[in-house]
Short mmCIF file of C-alpha atoms in Angstrom, two decimals:
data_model
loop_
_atom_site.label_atom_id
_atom_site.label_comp_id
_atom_site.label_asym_id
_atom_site.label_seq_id
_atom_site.Cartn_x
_atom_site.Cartn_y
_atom_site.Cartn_z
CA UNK U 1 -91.13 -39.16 58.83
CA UNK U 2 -93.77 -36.52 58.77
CA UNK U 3 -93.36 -33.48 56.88
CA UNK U 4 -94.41 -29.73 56.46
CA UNK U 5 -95.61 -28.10 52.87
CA UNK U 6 -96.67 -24.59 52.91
CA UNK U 7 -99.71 -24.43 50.29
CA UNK U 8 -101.34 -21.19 48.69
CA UNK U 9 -104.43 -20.87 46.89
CA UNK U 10 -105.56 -17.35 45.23
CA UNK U 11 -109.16 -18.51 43.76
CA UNK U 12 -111.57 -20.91 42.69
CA UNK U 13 -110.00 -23.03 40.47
CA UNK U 14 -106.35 -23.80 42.26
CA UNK U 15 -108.32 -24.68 45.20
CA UNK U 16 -110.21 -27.21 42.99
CA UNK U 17 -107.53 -29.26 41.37
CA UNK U 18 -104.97 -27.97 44.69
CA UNK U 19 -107.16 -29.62 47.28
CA UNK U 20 -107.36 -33.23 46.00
CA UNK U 21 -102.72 -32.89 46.38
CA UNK U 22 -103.38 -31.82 50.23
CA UNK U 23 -105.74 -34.38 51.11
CA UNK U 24 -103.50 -37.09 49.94
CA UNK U 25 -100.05 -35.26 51.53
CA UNK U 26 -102.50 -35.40 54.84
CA UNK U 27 -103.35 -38.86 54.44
CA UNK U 28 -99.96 -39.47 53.82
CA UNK U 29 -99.11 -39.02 57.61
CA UNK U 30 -97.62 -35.08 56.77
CA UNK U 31 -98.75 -31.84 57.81
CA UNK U 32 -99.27 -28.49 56.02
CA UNK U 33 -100.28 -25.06 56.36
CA UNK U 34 -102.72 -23.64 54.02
CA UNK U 35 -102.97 -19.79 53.15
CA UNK U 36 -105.29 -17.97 50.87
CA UNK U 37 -104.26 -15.20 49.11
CA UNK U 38 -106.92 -14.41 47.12
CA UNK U 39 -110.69 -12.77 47.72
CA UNK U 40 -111.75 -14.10 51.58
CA UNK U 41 -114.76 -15.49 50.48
CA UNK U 42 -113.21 -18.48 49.53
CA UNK U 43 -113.02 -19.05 53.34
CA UNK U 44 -116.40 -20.40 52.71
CA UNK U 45 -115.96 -22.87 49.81
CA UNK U 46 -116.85 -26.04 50.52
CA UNK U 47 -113.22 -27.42 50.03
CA UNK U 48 -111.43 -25.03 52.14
CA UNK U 49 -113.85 -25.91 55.00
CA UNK U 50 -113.21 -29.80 54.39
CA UNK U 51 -109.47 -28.96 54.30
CA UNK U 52 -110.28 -26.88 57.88
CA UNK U 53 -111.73 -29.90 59.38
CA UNK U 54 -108.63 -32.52 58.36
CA UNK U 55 -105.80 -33.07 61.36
CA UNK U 56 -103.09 -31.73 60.56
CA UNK U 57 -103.81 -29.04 58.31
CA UNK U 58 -104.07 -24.95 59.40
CA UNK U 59 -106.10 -23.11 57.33
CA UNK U 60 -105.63 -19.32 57.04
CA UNK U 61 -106.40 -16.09 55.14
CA UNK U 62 -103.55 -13.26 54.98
CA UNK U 63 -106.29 -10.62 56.27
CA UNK U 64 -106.36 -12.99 59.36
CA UNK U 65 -102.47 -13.47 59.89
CA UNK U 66 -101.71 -9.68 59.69
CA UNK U 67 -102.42 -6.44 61.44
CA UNK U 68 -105.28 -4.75 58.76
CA UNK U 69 -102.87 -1.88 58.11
CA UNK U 70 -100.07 -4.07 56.84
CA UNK U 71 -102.37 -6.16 55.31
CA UNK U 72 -104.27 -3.01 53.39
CA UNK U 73 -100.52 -2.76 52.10
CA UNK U 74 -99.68 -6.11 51.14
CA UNK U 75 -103.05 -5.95 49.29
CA UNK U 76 -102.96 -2.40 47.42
CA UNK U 77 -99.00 -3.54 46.15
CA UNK U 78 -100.49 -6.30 44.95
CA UNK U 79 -103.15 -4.83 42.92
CA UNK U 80 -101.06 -2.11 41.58
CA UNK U 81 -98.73 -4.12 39.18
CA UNK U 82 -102.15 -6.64 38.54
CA UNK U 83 -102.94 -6.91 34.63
CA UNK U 84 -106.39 -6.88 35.69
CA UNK U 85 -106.25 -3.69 37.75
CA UNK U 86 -103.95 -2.30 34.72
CA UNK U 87 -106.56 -3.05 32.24
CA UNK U 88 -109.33 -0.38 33.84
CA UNK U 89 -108.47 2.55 32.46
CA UNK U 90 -108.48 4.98 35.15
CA UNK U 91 -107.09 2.65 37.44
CA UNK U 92 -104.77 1.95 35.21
CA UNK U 93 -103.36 4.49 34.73
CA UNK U 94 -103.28 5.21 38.26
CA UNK U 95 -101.44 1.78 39.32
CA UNK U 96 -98.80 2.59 37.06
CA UNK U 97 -97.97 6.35 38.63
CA UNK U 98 -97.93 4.54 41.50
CA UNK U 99 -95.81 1.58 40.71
CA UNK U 100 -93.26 3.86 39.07
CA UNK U 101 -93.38 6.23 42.18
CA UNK U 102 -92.90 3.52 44.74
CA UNK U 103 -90.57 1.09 42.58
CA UNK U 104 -89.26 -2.68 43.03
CA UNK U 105 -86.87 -1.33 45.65
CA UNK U 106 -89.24 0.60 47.95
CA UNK U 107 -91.69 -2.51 47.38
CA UNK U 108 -89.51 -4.96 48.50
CA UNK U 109 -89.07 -4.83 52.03
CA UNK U 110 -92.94 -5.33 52.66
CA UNK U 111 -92.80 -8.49 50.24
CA UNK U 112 -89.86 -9.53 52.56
CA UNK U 113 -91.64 -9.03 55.40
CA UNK U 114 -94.44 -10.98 54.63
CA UNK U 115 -92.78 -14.21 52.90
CA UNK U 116 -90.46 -14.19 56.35
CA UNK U 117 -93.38 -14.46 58.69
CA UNK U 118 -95.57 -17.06 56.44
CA UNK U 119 -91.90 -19.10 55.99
CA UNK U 120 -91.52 -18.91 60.08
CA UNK U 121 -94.98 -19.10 60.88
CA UNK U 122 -95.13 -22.50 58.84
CA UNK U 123 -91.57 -24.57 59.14
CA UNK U 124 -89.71 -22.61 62.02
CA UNK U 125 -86.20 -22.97 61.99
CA UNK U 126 -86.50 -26.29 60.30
CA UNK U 127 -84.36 -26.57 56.98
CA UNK U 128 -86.57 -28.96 54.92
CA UNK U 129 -90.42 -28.73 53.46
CA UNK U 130 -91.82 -27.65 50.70
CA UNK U 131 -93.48 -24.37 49.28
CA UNK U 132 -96.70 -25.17 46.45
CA UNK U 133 -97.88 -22.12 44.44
CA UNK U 134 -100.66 -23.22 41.27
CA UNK U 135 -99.57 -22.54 38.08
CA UNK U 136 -98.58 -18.95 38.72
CA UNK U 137 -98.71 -16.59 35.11
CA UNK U 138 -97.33 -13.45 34.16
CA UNK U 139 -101.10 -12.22 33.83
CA UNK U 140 -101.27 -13.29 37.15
CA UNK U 141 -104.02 -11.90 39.87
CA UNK U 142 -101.59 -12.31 42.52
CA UNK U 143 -98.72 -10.41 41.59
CA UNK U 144 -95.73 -12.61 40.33
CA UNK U 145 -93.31 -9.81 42.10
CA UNK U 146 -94.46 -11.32 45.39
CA UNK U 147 -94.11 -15.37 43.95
CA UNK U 148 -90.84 -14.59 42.99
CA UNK U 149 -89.88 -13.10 46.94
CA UNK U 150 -91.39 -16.01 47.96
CA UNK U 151 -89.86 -18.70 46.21
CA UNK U 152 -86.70 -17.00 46.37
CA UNK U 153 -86.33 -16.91 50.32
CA UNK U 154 -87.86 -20.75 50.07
CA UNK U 155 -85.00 -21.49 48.35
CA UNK U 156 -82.56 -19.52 50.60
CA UNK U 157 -83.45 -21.74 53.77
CA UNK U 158 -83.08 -24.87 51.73
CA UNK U 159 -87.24 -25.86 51.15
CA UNK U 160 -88.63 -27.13 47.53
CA UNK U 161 -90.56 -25.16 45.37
CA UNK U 162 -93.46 -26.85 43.49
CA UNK U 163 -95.40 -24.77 40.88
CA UNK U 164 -98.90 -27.36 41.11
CA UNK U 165 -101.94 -27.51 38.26
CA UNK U 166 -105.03 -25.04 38.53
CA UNK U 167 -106.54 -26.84 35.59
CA UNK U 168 -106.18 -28.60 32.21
CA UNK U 169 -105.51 -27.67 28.90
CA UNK U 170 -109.29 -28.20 27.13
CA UNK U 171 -107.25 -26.63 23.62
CA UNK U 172 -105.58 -29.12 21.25
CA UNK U 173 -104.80 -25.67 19.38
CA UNK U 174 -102.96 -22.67 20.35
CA UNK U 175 -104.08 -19.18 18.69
CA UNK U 176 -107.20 -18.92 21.38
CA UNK U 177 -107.30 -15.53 22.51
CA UNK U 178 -108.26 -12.41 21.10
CA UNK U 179 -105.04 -10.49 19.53
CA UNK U 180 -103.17 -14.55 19.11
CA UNK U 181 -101.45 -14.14 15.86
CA UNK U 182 -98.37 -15.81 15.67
CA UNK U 183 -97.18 -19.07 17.13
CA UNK U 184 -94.73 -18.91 19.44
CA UNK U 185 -94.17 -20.00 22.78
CA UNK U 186 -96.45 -17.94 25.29
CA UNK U 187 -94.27 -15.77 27.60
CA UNK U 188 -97.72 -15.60 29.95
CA UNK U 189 -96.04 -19.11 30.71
CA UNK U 190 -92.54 -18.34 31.24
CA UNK U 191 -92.56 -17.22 34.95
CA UNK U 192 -93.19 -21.20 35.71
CA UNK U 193 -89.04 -20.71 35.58
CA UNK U 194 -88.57 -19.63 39.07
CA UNK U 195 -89.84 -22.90 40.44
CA UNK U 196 -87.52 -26.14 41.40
CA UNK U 197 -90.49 -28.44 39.91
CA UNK U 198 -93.71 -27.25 37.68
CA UNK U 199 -96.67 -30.19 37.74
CA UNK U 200 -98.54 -30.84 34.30
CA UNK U 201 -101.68 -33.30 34.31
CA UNK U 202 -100.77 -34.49 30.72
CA UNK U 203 -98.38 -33.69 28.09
CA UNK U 204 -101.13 -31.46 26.04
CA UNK U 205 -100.48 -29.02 28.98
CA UNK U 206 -97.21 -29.65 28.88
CA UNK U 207 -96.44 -27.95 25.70
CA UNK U 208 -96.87 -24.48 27.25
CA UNK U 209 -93.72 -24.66 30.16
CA UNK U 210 -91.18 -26.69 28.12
CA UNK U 211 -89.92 -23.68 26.20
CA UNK U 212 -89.11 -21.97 29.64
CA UNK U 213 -87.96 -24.73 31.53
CA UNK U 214 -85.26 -27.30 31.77
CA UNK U 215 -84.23 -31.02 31.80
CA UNK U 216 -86.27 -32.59 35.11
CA UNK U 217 -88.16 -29.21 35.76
CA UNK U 218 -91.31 -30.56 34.02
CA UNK U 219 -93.10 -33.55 35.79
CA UNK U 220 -96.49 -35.11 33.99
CA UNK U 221 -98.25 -36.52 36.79
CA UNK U 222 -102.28 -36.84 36.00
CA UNK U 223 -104.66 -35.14 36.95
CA UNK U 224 -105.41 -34.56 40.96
CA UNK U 225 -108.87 -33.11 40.29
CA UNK U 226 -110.28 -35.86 37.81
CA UNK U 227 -108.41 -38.76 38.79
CA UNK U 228 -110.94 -41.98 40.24
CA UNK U 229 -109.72 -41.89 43.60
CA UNK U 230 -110.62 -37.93 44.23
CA UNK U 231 -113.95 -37.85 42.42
CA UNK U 232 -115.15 -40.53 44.75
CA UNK U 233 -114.50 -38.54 48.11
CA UNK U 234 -115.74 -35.05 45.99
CA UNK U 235 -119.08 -36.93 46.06
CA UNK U 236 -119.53 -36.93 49.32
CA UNK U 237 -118.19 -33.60 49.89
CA UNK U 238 -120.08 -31.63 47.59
CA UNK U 239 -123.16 -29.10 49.03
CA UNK U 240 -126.64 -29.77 48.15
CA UNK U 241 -127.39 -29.02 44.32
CA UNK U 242 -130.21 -26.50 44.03
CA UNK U 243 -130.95 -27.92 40.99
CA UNK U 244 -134.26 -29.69 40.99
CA UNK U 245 -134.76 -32.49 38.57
CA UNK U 246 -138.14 -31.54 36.28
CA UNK U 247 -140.01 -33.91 33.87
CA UNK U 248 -138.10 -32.13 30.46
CA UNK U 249 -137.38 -34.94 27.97
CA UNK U 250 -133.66 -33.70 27.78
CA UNK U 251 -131.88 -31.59 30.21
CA UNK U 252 -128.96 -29.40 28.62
CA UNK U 253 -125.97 -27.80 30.01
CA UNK U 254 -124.17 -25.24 28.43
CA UNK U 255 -120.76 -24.22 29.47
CA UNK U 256 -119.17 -20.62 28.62
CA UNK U 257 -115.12 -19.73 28.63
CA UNK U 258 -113.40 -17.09 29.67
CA UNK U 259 -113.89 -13.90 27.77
CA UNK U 260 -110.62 -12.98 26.75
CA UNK U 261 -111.15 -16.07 23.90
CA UNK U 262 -112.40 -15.79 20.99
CA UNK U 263 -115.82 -16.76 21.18
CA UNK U 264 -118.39 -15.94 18.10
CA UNK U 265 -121.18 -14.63 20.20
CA UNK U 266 -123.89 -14.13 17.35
CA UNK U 267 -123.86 -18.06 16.33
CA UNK U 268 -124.11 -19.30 20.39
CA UNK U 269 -127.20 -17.48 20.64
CA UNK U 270 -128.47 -19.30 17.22
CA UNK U 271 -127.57 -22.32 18.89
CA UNK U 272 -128.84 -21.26 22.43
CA UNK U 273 -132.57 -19.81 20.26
CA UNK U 274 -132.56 -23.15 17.97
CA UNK U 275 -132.21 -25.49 21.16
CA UNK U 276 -135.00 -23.99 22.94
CA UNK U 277 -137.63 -24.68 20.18
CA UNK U 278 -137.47 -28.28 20.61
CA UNK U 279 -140.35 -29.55 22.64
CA UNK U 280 -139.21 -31.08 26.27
CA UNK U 281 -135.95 -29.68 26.30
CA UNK U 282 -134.34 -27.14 28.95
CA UNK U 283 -131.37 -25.36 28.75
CA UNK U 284 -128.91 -24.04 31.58
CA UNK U 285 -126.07 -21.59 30.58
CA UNK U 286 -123.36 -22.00 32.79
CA UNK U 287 -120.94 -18.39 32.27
CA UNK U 288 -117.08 -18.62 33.31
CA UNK U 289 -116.47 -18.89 37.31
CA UNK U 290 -114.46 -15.49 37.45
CA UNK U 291 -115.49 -13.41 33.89
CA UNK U 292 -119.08 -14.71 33.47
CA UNK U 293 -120.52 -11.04 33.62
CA UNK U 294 -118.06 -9.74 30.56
CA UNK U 295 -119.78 -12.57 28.18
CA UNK U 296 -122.39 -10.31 25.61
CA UNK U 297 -124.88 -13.83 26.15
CA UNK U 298 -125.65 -13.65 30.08
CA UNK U 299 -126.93 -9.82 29.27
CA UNK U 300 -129.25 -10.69 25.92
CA UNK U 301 -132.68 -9.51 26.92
CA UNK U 302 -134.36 -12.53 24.24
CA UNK U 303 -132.42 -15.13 26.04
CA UNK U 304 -133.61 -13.80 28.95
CA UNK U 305 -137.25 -14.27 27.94
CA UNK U 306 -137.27 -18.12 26.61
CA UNK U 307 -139.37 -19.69 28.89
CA UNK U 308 -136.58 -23.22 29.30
CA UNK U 309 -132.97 -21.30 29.22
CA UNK U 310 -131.86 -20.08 32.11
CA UNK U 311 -128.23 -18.50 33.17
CA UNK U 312 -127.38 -20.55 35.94
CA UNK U 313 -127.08 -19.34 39.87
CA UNK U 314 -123.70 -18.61 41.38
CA UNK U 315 -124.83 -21.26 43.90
CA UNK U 316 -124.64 -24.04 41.43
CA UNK U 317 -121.42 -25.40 40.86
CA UNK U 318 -120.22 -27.43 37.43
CA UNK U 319 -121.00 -30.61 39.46
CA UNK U 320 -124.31 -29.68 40.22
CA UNK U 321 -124.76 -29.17 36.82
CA UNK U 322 -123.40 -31.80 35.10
CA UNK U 323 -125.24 -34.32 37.95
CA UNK U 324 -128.50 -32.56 36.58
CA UNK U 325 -127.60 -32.93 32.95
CA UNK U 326 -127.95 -35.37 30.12
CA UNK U 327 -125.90 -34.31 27.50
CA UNK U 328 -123.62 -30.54 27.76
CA UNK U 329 -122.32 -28.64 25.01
CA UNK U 330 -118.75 -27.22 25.86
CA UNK U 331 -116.74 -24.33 24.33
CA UNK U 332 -113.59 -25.73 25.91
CA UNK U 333 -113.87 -25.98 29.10
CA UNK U 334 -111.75 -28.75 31.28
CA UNK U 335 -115.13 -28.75 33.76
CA UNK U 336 -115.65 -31.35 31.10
CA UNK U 337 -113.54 -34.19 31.80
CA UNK U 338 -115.38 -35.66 34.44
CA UNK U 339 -118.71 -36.13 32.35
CA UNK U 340 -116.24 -38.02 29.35
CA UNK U 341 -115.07 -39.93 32.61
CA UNK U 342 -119.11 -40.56 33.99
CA UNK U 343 -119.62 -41.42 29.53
CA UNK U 344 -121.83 -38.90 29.52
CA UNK U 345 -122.29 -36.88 25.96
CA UNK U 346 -120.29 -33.97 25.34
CA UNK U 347 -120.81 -32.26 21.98
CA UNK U 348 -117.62 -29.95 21.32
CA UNK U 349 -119.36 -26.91 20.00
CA UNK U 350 -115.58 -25.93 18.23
CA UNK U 351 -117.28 -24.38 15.54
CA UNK U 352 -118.28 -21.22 17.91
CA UNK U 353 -114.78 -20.63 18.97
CA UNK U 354 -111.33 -20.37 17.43
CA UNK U 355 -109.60 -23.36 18.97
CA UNK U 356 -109.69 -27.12 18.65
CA UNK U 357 -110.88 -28.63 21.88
CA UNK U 358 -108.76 -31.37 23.24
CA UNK U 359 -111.94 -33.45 23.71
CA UNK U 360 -112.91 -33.42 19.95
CA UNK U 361 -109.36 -33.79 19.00
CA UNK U 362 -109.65 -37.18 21.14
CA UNK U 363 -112.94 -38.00 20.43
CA UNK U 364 -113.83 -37.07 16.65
CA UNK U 365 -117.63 -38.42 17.18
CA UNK U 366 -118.03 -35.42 20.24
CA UNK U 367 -117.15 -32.49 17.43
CA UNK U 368 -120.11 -30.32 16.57
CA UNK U 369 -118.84 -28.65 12.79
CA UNK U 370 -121.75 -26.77 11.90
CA UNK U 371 -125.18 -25.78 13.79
CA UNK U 372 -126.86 -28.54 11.47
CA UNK U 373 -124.23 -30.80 13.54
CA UNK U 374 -125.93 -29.38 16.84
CA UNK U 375 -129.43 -29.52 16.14
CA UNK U 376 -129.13 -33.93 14.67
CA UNK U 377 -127.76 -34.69 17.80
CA UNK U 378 -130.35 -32.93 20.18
CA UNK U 379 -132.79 -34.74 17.35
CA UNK U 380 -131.17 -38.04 18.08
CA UNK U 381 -130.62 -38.04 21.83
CA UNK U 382 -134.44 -36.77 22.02
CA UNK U 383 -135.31 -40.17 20.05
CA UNK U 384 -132.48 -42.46 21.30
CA UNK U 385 -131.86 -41.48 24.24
CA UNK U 386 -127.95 -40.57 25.46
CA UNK U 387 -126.56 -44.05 25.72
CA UNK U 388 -123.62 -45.23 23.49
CA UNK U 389 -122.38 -41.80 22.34
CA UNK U 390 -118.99 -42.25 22.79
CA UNK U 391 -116.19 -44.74 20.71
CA UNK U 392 -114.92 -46.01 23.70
CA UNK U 393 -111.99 -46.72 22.30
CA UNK U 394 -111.71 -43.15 21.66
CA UNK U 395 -112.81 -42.29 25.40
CA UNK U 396 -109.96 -44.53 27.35
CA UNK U 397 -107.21 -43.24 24.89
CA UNK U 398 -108.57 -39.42 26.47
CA UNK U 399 -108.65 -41.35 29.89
CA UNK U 400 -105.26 -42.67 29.45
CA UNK U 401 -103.46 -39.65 28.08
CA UNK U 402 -105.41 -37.32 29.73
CA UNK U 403 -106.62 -37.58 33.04
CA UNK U 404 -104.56 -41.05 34.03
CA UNK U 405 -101.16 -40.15 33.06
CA UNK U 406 -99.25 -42.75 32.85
CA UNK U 407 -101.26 -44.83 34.89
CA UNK U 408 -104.60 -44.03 37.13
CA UNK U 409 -102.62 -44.18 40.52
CA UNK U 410 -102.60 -40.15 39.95
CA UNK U 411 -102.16 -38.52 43.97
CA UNK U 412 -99.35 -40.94 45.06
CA UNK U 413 -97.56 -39.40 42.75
CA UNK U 414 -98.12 -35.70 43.59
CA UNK U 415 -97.14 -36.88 46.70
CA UNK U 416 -94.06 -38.20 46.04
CA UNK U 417 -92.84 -35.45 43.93
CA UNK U 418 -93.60 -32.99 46.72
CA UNK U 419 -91.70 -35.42 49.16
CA UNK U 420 -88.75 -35.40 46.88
CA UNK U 421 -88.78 -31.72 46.72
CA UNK U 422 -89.05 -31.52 50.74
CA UNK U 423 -86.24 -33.64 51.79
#
């Protein structure tokens, strides 16, 4: 029997590792709204337009389901009790005179207002679906106040709630941000709680929910966004790279995290100034999706000025890159994963940040200790080429444990979880 989900998606990386779980609850013979809550230009990502096209799925933005004046308030509630508005200083300090002016109560009705119509809009008067946030954080961009409204009046009419994966854990390690002293559980984590059923790819991620949740709450499914079967149709999908292929002996992609971790800025651009004296090489720094113009490296006027690095174009995605790469050097990133899956090299630069990355914790041979470490292996893959990097034992334990958990038949069983939580 077919049935409804009601799926959000604030930004670019839920819709990433969210959109492989629709297709299959599509091709699955169900049906599902999809609404973005986030910035509308994700109305143009590539995904959300292959979602458009699928029977059987509506795709909507809140500016486009309410009157502009009640969506104007939706919005500027929202961004008043954001961290990231918060953090601006004069904004700040603004959005909290106004959140203690209007408080929870006077904000409520609105957020009651809005979960009723998306509820009715999306199952009617029918008592069983399911409602799928991403992993939604105290730190949140889309204010948790709302989530919770949501979730709450899901629950009231008798639907699931599913909390579903916007990424991976790429840390083995936990002390990763700036001001991480003491290890404890993360309370960033803890609003996964309100939930019937949070989704983890592998048990690495797991480690951050467990504290706040209990008995069956936790499910370790795989990952949707890596898994074989999605990567195949993400192929086909994917918009023309505007990467051109050039006759450089070795083609280098660089990948940048999010600035709030610790990242030692002075040694990357060693690395980034040592890599682009070797003869034949070229260098693309790829900055973080949403934080990429915070990062000191993307504004250093001598990076700027070496003839083979270049910052790369908001145009080119991580696929685009990696398809135009031979070997990338990661700070952590879970972009990653797919090259380990495609065996191509990876060199786990850990020593310019203050985490262990999951793929050197997997993979020893991938770890980069020292920028001696960093400037053998350009050496070697320049005379050896980039073939047999990898211990391949080492590689199908990551496979296994990471992206295949426990077995590779990965959406099936999103599906079924989101079936269970529906009926």
């Amino acid at each position: 029997m077919a049935m409804k989900a009601l799926f959000f998606l604030r930004h670019y990386n839920d819709i990433d590792h969210v959109t492989p779980v629709i297709y299959k609850w599509i091709g699955s013979g169900h049906q599902c709204d999809v609404v973005l809550i986030g910035s509308t230009q994700f109305r143009r990502d590539f995904r959300i337009k292959y979602l458009s096209q699928l029977e059987g799925v509506r795709v909507a933005h809140m500016k486009e389901l309410f009157p502009l004046a009640e969506y104007l308030k939706w919005r500027l509630q929202m961004l008043m009790l954001t961290r990231n508005v918060r953090r601006i200083k004069i904004l700040g300090r603004l959005a909290e005179k106004l959140a203690d002016r209007f408080d929870e109560k006077q904000r409520e009705p609105l957020w009651r207002y809005t979960a009723e119509f998306l509820l009715n809009r999306c199952f009617g008067e029918a008592g069983k679906g399911v409602v799928a946030f991403d992993w939604i954080e105290r730190n949140s961009v889309i204010c948790v106040e709302w989530v919770e409204v949501v979730v709450a009046m899901a629950k009231e009419r008798g639907l699931g709630t599913v909390s579903l994966p916007h990424g991976d854990s790429p840390h083995a390690s936990q002390l990763i941000r700036r001001g991480e002293r003491h290890l404890k559980p993360d309370i960033t984590f803890s609003a996964a709680k309100i939930f019937d059923r949070v989704v983890v790819p592998n048990e690495l991620c797991s480690v951050r929910f467990r504290p706040f949740l209990e008995g069956n709450q936790l499910a370790v499914l795989g990952s949707p966004r890596y898994c074989e079967e999605w990567l195949k149709i993400l192929a086909g999908l994917m918009p023309p790279s505007p990467l051109v292929r050039s006759d450089s002996r070795l083609k280098i992609v660089m990948f940048l995290r999010k600035s709030n971790f610790t990242t030692f800025w002075e040694e990357v651009g060693e690395v980034v100034h040592m890599i682009a004296e070797f003869p034949g090489v070229e260098l693309i720094i790829k900055p973080h999706t949403r934080s990429g113009w915070k990062q000191s490296l993307t504004k250093d006027s001598s990076i700027k000025q070496l003839p083979n690095v270049r910052v790369a174009s908001d145009d080119a995605h991580s696929v685009h890159l990696m398809n135009w790469s031979d070997v990338i050097i990661d700070l952590a990133t879970s972009v990653v994963f797919e090259a380990v899956r495609a065996k191509k090299p990876v060199l786990a630069a850990d020593y310019l940040i203050a985490a262990r990355s999951a793929v050197a914790y997997y993979m020893p041979e991938t770890e980069m200790k020292c920028r001696d470490d960093v400037y053998e292996k350009i050496n070697y893959f320049l005379t050896n080429g980039c073939d047999s990097f990898y211990i391949e034992e080492h590689r199908q334990r990551f496979l296994k444990e990471m992206l295949d958990f426990p077995d590779a038949d990965v959406l099936p069983r999103y599906v079924t979880l989101l079936e269970q939580s529906a009926s």
